Coordinates of C-alpha atoms in Angstrom, one line a residue:
Chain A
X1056 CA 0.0 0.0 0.0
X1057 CA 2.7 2.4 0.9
X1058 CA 4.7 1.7 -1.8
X1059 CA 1.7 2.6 -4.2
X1060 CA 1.7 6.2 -2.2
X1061 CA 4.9 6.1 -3.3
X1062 CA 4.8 5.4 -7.0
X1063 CA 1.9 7.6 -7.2
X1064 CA 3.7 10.5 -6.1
X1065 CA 7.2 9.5 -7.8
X1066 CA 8.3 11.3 -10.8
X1067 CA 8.8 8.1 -13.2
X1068 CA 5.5 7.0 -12.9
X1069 CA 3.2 9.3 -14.0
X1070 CA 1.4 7.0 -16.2
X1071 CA 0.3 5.6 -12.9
X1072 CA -1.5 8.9 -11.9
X1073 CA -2.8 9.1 -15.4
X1074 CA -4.5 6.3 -15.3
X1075 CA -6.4 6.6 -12.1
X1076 CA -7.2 9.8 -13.1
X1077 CA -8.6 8.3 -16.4
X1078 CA -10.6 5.8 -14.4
X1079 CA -12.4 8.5 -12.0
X1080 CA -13.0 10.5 -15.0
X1081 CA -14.2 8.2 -17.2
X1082 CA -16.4 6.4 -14.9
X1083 CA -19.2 9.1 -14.9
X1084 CA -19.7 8.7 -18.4
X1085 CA -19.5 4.7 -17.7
X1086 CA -21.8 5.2 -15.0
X1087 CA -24.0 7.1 -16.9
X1088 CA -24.2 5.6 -20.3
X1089 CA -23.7 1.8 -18.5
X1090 CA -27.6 2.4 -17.0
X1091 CA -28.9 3.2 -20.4
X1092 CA -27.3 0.1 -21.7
X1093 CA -28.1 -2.3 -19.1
X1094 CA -31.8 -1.2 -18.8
X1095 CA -32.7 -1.0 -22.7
X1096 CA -30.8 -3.9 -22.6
X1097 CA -28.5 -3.6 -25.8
X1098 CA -25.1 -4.3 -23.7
X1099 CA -24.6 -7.4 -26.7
X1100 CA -24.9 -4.1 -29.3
X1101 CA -22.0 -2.8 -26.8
X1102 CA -20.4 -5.9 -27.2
X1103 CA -19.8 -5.7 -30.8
X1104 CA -19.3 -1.8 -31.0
X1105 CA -16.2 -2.4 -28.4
X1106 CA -14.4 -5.2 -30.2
X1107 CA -14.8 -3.4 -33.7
X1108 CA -12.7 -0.7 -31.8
X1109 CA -9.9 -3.2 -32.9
X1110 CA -10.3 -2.9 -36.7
X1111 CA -9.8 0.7 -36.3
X1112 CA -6.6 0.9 -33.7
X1113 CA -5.2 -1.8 -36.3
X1114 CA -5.9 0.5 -39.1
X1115 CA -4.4 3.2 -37.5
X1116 CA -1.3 1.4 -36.3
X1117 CA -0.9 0.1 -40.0
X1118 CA -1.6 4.1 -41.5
X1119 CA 0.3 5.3 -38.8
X1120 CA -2.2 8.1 -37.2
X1121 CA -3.4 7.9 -33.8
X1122 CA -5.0 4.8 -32.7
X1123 CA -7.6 6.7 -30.3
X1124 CA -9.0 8.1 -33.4
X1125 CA -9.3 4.8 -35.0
X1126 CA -10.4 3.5 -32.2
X1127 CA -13.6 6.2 -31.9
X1128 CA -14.2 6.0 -36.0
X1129 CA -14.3 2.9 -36.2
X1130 CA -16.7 2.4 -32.8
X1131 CA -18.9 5.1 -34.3
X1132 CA -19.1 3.5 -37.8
X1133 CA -20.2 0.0 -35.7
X1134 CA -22.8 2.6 -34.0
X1135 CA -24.3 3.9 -37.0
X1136 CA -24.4 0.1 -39.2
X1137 CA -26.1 -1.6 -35.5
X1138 CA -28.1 1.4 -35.4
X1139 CA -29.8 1.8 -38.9
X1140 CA -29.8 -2.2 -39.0
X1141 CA -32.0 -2.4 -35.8
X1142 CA -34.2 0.4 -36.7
X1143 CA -35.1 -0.7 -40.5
X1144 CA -34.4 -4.2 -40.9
X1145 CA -36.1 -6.0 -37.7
X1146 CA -35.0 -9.2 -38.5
X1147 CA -32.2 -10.8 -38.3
X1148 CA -30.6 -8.1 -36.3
X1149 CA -28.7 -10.1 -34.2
X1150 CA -27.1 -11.7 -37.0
X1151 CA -25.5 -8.3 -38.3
X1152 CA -24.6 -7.5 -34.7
X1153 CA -22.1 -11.0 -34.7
X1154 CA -20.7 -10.0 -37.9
X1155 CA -19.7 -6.5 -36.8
X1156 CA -18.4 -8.1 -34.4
X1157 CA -16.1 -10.3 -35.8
X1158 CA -15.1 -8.5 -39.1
X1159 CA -14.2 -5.3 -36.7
X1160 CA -11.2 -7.8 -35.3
X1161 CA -10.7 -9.9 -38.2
X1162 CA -10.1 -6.6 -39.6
X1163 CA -7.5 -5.4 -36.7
X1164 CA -5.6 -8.4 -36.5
X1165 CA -5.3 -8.2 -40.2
X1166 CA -3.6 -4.8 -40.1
X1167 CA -1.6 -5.1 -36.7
X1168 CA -0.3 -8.5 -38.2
X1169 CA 0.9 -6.0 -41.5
X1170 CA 2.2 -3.8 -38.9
X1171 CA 5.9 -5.2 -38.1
X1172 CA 6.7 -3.1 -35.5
X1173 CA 3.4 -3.7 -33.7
X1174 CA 3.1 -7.1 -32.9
X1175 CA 4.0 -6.9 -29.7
X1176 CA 0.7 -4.7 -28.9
X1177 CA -2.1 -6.9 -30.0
X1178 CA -2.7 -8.1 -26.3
X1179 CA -2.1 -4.9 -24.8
X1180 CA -5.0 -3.1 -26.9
X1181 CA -7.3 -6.7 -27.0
X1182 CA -6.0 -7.2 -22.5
X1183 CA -5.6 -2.8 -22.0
X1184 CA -1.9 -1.5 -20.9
X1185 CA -1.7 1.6 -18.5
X1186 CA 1.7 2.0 -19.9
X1187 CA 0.1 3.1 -22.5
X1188 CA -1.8 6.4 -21.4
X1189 CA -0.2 9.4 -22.4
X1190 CA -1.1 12.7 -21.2
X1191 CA -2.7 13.6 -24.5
X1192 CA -4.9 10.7 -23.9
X1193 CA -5.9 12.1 -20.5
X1194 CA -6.9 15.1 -22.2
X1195 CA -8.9 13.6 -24.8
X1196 CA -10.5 11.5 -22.7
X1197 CA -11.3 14.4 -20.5
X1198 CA -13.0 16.2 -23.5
X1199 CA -15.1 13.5 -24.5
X1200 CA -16.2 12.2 -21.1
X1201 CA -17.7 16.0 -21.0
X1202 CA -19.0 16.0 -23.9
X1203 CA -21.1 12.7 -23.5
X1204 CA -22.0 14.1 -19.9
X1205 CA -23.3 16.9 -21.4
X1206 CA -25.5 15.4 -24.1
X1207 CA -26.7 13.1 -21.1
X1208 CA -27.7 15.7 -18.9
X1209 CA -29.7 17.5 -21.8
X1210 CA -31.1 14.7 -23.1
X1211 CA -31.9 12.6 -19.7
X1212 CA -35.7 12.9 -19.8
X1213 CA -36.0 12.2 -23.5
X1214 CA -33.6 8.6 -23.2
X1215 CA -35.4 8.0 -20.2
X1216 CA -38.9 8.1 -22.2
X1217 CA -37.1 5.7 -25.2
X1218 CA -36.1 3.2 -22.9
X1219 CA -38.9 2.8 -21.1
X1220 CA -41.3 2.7 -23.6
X1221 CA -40.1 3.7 -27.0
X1222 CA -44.0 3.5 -28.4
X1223 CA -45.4 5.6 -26.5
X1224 CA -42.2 7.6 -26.8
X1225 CA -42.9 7.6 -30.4
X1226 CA -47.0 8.5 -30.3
X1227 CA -45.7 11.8 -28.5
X1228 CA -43.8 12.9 -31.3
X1229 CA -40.5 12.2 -30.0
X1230 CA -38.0 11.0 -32.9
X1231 CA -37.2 7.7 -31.4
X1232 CA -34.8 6.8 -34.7
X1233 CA -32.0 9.6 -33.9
X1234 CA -32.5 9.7 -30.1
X1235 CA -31.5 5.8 -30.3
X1236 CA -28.8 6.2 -33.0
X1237 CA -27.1 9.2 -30.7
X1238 CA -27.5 6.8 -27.6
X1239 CA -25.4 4.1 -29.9
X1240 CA -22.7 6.8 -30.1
X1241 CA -22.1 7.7 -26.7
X1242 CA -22.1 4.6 -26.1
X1243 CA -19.7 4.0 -29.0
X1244 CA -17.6 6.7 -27.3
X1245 CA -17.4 5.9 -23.9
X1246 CA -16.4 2.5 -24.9
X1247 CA -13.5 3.8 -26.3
X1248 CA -12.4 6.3 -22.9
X1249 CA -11.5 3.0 -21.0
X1250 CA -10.1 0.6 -23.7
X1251 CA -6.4 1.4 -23.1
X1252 CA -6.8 0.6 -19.1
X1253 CA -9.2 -2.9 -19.3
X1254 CA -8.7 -3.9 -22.8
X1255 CA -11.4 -4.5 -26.2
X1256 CA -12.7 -7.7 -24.5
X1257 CA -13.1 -6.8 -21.1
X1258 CA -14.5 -3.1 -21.0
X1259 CA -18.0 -4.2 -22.0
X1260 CA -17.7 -5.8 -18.3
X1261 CA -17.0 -2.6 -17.0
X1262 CA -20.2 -0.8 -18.8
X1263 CA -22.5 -3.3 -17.4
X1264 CA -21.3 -4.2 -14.0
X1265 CA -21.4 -0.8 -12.2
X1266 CA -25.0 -0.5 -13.0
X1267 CA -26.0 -4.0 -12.7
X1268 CA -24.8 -3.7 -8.7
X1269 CA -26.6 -0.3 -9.2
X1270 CA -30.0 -1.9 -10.0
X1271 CA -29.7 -3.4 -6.6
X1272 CA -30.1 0.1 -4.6
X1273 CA -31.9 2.4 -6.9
X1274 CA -35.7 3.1 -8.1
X1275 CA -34.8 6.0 -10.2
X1276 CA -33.2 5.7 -13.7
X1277 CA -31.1 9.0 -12.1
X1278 CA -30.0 7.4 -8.6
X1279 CA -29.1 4.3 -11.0
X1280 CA -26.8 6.3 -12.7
X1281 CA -25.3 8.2 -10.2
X1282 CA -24.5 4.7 -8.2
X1283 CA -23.0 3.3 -11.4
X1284 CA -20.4 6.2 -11.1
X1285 CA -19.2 5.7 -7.9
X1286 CA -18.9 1.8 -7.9
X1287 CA -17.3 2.4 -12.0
X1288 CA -14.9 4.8 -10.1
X1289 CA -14.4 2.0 -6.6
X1290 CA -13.9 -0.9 -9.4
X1291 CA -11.3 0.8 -11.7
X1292 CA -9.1 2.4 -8.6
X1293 CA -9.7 -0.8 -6.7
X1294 CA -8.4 -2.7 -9.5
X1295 CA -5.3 -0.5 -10.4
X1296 CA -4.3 -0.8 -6.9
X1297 CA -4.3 -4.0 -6.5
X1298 CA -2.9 -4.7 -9.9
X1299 CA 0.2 -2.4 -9.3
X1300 CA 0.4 -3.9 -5.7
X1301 CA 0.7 -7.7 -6.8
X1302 CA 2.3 -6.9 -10.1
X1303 CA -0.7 -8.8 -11.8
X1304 CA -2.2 -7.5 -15.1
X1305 CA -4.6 -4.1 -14.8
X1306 CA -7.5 -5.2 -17.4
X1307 CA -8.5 -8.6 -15.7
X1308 CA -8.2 -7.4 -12.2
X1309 CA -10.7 -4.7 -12.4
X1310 CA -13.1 -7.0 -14.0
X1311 CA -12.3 -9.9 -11.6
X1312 CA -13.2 -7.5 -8.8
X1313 CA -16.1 -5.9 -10.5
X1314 CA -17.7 -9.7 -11.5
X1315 CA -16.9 -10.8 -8.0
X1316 CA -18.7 -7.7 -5.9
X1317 CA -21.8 -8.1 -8.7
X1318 CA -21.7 -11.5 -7.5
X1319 CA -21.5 -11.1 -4.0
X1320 CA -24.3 -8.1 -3.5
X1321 CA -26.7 -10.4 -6.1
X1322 CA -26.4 -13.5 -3.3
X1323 CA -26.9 -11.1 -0.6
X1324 CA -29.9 -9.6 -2.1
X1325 CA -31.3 -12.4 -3.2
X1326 CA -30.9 -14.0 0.1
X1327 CA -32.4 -10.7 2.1
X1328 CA -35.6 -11.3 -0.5
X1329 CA -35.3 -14.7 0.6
X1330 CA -35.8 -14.0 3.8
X1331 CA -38.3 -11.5 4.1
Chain B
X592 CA -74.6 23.3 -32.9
X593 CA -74.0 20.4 -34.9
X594 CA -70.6 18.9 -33.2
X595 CA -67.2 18.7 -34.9
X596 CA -65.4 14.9 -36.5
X597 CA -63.0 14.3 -34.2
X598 CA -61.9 11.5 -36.1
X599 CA -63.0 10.6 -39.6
X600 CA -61.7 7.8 -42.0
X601 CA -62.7 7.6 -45.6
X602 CA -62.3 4.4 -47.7
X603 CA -58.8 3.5 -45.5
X604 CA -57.0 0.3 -46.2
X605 CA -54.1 -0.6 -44.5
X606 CA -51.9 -4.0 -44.8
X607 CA -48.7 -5.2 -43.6
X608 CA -46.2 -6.9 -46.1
X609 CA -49.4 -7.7 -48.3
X610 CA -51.4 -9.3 -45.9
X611 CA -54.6 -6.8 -45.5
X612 CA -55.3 -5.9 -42.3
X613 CA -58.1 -3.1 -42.7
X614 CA -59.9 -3.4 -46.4
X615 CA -61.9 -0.3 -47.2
X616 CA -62.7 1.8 -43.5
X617 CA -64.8 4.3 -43.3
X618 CA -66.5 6.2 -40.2
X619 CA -67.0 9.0 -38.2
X620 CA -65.9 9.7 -34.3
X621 CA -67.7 13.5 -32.8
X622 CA -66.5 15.0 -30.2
X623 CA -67.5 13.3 -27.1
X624 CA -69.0 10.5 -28.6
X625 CA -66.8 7.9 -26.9
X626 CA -66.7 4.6 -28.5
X627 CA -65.1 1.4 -27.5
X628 CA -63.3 -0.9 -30.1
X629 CA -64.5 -5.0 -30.2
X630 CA -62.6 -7.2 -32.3
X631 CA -60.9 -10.5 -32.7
X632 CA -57.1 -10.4 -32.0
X633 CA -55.6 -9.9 -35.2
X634 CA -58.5 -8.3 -36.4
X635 CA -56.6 -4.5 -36.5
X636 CA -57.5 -3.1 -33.6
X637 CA -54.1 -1.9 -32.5
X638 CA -53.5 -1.0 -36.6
X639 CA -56.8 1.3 -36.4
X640 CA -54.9 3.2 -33.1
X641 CA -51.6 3.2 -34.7
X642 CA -53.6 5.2 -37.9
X643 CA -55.0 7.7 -35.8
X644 CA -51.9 8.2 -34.6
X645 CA -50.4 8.9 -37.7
X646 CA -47.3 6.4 -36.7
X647 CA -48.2 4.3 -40.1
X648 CA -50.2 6.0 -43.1
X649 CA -52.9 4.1 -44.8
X650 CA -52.2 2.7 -48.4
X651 CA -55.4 4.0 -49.6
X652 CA -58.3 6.5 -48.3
X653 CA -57.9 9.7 -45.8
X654 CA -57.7 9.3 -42.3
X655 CA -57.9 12.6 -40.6
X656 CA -58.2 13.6 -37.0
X657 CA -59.4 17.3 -35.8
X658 CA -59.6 17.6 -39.9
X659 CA -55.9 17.1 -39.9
X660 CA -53.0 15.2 -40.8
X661 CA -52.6 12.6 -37.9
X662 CA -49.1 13.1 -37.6
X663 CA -49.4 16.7 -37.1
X664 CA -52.1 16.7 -34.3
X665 CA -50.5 13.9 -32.9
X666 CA -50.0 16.0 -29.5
X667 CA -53.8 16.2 -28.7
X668 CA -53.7 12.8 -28.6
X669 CA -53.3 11.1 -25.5
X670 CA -52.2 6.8 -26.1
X671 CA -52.2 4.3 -23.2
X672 CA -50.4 1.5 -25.4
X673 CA -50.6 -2.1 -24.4
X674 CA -49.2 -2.7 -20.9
X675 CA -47.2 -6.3 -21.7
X676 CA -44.4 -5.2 -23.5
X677 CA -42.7 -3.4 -20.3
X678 CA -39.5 -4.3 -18.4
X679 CA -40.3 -5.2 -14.8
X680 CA -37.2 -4.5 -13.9
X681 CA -36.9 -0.5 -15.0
X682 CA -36.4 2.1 -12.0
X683 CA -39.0 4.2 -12.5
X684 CA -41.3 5.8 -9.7
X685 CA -44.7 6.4 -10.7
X686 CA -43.9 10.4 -11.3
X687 CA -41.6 9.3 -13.6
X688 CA -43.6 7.4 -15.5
X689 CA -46.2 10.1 -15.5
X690 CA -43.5 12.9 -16.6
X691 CA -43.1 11.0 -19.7
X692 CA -46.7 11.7 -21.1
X693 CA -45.0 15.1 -21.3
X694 CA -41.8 14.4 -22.7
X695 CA -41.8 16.2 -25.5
X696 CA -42.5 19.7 -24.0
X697 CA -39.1 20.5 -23.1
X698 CA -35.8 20.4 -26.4
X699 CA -33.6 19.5 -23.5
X700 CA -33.4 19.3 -19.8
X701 CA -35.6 18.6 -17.1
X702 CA -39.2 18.8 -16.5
X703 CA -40.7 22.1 -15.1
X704 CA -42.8 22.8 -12.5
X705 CA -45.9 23.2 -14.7
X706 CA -45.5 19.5 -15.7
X707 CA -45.1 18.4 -12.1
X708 CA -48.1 19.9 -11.3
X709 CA -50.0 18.7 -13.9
X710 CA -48.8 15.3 -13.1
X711 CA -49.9 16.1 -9.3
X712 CA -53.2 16.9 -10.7
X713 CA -54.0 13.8 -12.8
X714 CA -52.4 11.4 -10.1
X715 CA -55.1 13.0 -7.9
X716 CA -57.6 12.1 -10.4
X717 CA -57.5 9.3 -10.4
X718 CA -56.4 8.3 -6.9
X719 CA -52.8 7.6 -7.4
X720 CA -51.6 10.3 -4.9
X721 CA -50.5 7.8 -2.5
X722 CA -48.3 6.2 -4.4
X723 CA -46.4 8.7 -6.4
X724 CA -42.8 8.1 -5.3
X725 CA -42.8 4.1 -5.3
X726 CA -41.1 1.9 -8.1
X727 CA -43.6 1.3 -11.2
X728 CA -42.9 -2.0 -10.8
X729 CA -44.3 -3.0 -7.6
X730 CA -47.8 -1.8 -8.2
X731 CA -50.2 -4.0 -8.9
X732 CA -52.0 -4.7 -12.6
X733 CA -54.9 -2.5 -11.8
X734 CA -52.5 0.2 -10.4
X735 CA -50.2 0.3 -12.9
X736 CA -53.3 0.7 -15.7
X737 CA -54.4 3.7 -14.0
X738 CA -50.9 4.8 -14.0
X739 CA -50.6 4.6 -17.4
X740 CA -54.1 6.6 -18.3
X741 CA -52.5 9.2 -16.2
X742 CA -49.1 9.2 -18.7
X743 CA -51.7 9.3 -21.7
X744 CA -53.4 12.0 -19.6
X745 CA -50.8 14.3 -18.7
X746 CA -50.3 15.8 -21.8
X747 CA -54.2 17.1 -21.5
X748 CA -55.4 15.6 -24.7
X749 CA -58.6 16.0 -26.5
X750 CA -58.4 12.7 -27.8
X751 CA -57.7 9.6 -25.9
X752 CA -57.0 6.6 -27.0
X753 CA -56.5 2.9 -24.8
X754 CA -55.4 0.1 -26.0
X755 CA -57.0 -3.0 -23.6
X756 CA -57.2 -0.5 -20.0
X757 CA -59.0 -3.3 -18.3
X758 CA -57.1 -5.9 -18.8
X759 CA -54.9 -8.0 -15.8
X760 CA -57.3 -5.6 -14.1
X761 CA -59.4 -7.7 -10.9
X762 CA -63.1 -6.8 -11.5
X763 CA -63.2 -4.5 -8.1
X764 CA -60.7 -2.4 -9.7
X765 CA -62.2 -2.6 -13.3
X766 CA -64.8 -0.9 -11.6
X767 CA -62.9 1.9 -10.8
X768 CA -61.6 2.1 -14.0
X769 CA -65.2 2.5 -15.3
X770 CA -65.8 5.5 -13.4
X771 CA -63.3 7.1 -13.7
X772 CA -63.5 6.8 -17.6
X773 CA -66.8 7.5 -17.2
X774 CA -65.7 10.9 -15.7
X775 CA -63.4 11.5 -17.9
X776 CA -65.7 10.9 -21.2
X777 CA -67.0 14.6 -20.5
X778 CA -64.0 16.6 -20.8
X779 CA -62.1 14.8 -23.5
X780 CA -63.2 11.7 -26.5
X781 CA -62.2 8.6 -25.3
X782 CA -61.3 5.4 -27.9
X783 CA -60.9 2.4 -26.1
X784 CA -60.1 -1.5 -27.3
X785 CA -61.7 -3.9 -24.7
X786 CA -63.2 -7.4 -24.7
X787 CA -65.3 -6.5 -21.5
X788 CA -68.6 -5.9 -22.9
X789 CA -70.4 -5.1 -19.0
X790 CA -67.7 -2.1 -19.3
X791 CA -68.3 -1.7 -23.2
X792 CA -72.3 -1.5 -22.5
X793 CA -72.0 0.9 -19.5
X794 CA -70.0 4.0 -20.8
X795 CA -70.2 3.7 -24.4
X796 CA -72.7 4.7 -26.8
X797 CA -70.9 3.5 -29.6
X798 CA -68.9 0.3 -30.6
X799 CA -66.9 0.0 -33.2
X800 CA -66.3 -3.9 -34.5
X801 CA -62.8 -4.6 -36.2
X802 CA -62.0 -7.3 -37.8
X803 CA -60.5 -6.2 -41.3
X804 CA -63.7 -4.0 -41.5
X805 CA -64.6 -1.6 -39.7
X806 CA -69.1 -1.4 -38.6
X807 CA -70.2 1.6 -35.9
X808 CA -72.8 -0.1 -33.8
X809 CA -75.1 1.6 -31.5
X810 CA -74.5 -0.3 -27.9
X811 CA -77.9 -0.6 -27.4
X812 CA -78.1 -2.6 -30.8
X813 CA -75.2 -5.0 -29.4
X814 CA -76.6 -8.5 -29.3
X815 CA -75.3 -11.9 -28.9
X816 CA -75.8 -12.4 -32.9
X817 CA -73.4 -9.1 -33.5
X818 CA -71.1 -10.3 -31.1
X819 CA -70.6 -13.7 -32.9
X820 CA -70.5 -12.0 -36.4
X821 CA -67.5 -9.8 -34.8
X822 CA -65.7 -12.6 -33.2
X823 CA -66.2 -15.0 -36.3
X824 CA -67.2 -17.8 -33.3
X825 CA -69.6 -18.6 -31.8
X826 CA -69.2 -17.2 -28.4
X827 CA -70.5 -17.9 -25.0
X828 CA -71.4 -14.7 -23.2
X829 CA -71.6 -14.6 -19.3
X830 CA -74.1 -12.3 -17.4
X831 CA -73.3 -11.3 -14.3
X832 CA -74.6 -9.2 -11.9
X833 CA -72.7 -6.3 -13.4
X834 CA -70.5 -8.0 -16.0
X835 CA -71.1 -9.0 -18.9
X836 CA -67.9 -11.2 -20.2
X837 CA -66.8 -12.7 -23.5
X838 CA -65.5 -16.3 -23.1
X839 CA -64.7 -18.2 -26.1
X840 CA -61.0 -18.9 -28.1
X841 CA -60.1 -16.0 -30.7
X842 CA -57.5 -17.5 -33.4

């Protein structure tokens, strides 16, 4: 424990800082977006947006720009194909959903297996790598984090109204078609905020959990969200610690920790209903 | 005075991926001259709702409501939709829910304090008041229905339109229900679907039957013989006291 204190306060490690920093901040937009996802229950449309992510860091590794802005172009394209496939073409949606899926990472390992200087990174972008967070990404993710707080806030009561009953959403004149396909970015976005800290395969974990656990304590959509922050923010620091502590891999040990308090407050509940 | 069409539909068909659903429509609704919808399942009850709300346009024929475009006088419509398709599991207090009749007041941001208040006033109404800040879904059937004519409510309509209010409703509360709809039939036109024909008969004067046509029946004319015709079965009805029920398999 000390010897975090330490670390976090030495000189050498400022990636250290930066990404606990990145995990407080990003975790309100986690928390946030996370309850729309888990309660219009589209966290398998998350799914696929997040490992798509990889077709785009691959393409940018291989083009050589920035691999954050691959990452959110290529989340954002996933968005809009889910999103237009779901509203227009009823059937058979899950079937597109898979395939974005898996051509977004055929497509990544592809270009990152072109990439010779890159190989090494494949499982730090699929596993996440804190070694990896720059201060430019801090800022960028500080900017978006903002930005999908924003749109949040101004838009709570009208997502609240699509989630809940997107017919009668619909029969009030409410344009359910873009209110979803902007709920399919943000989500697209915030995805990509935490990538580099839990990885492509595991941050969909981290979208879900905070607000699943949240479900337990909250009757309001609002109170939902605002629990999903703080146990997005306890998970993430939680994890880091630990991770740095016991040397073990960053990604995996937030998740582990986040799966195993789910878990453990889902018995207890369950029990307490039991009982009563 | 003669009174205005609040709804009028002239030679409408409607059909979905070629199989017809409604074949040549055409009626009248005034103001205040509540009707309730009887109809087989399938038969385009729901379609007939969705029309008037402009969220699907016929193929053929005019459907206007307050001589307009549905889609455009879609606010004056209140809609209760069909209560099954919710998630049991959505935190939502009862306010909540009843903000959202009002959702599209406001570009962005929260609701004001004229739309709590309204809300306050229609809970009232219909005897919700006591329940206003517990979790939509730990109310019962019948609670949750008169939760929902509050959300259609809420947005004070001049048209209302309910899609099955009385059913998963127990009989005592069905009761309410009637009253309360009976109330309400003064101040606003009220378009209900229902298979309870004791709460069809009561506070109706007018039925329409749908099943790909569309007849306006008087109530008083309806008869055992109608009720077959609509149902395309022969039907057992069951006279209560105060219901009158219809019992028989619609495929």
């Amino acid at each position: 424990m000390i010897e975090l204190f330490h670390a976090l306060t030495a000189p050498y490690a400022s990636f250290l800082r930066y990404a606990f920093i990145v995990g407080i901040i990003s975790s309100v937009p986690f928390g946030i977006v996370g309850t729309y996802v888990v309660t219009k229950r589209i966290s398998y449309i998350a799914g696929a947006i997040s490992h798509s992510i990889l077709g785009g860091i691959g393409a940018a590794l291989y083009f050589n720009f920035s691999p954050t802005l691959g990452a959110i172009a290529s989340a954002l394209i996933s968005a809009f194909i889910i999103g237009f496939v779901s509203m227009y073409a009823k059937q058979r949606e899950d079937s597109v959903i898979g395939s974005v899926w898996a051509i977004g990472m055929a497509l990544g390992i592809m270009f990152i297996s072109q990439t010779s200087a890159y190989t090494a990174s494949l499982t730090s972008y699929l596993f996440g790598n804190i070694l990896l967070i720059s201060r430019t990404d801090l800022i960028v993710i500080s900017i978006l984090s903002l930005i999908v707080l924003l749109i949040c806030c101004c838009f709570y009561s009208k997502f609240l109204a699509i989630c809940f009953d997107e017919e009668h959403a619909r029969s009030r004149g409410i344009n359910v078609g873009f209110y979803y396909l902007l709920l399919l970015c943000l989500t697209a976005i915030t995805i990509v905020l935490l990538v580099r800290i839990v990885g492509i395969i595991m941050v969909i974990a981290l979208l879900t959990l905070p607000s699943a656990v949240a479900s337990y304590f909250s009757k309001k959509l609002s109170s939902m969200m605002i629990i999903s922050i703080i146990f997005c923010a306890f998970f993430t620091t939680v994890g880091l610690g630990t991770s740095f502590i016991y040397n073990l891999p960053s990604g995996p040990t937030i998740i582990i920790f986040a799966g195993f308090i789910y878990i453990l407050i889902a018995i207890v509940s369950e029990g307490l209903k039991r009982h009563r | 005075m003669p009174t205005k069409d609040i709804i009028s539909f002239e030679n409408v068909s409607f059909s979905y991926s070629k199989i017809p659903v409604l074949e040549n429509v055409s009626f009248k609704i005034k103001e205040f001259a509540s009707a309730c919808i009887l109809g087989p399942n399938g038969g385009g009850k729901s379609t007939l709702l969705k029309l008037i709300l402009g969220l699907i346009k016929p193929a053929t024929g005019k459907v206007r409501v307050f001589n307009s475009f549905p889609a455009s006088v879609r606010m004056k419509i209140g809609y209760m939709p069909q209560y099954t398709s919710f998630d049991s599991l959505f935190p939502i207090t009862v306010m909540g829910v009843v903000l959202t009749g009002r959702v599209e007041k406001h570009l962005c941001g929260r609701y004001s304090q004229k739309d709590k208040e309204t809300a306050l006033e229609v809970l009232n109404l219909l005897n919700l008041e006591n329940l206003i800040n517990k979790n939509f879904s730990t109310l019962s059937g019948g609670q949750r229905q008169r939760v929902l004519i509050a959300r259609a409510l809420v947005s004070e309509p001049e048209l209302l339109l309910l899609d099955e209010p009385t059913v998963n409703v127990d009989p005592g509360v069905g009761e309410d229900l009637i009253e309360i709809l009976g109330k309400l039939s003064k101040k606003v036109t009220i378009l209900t679907v229902s298979h309870d024909l004791g709460f069809v008969s009561r506070q109706f004067k007018n039925v329409l039957c749908v099943n790909r046509t569309v007849i306006k029946h008087p109530t008083s004319e309806l008869t055992g013989n109608i009720i077959s015709q609509i149902y395309d079965k022969d039907i057992r009805i069951v006279h209560h006291d105060k219901h009158t029920c219809i019992i028989g398999d619609e495929k």
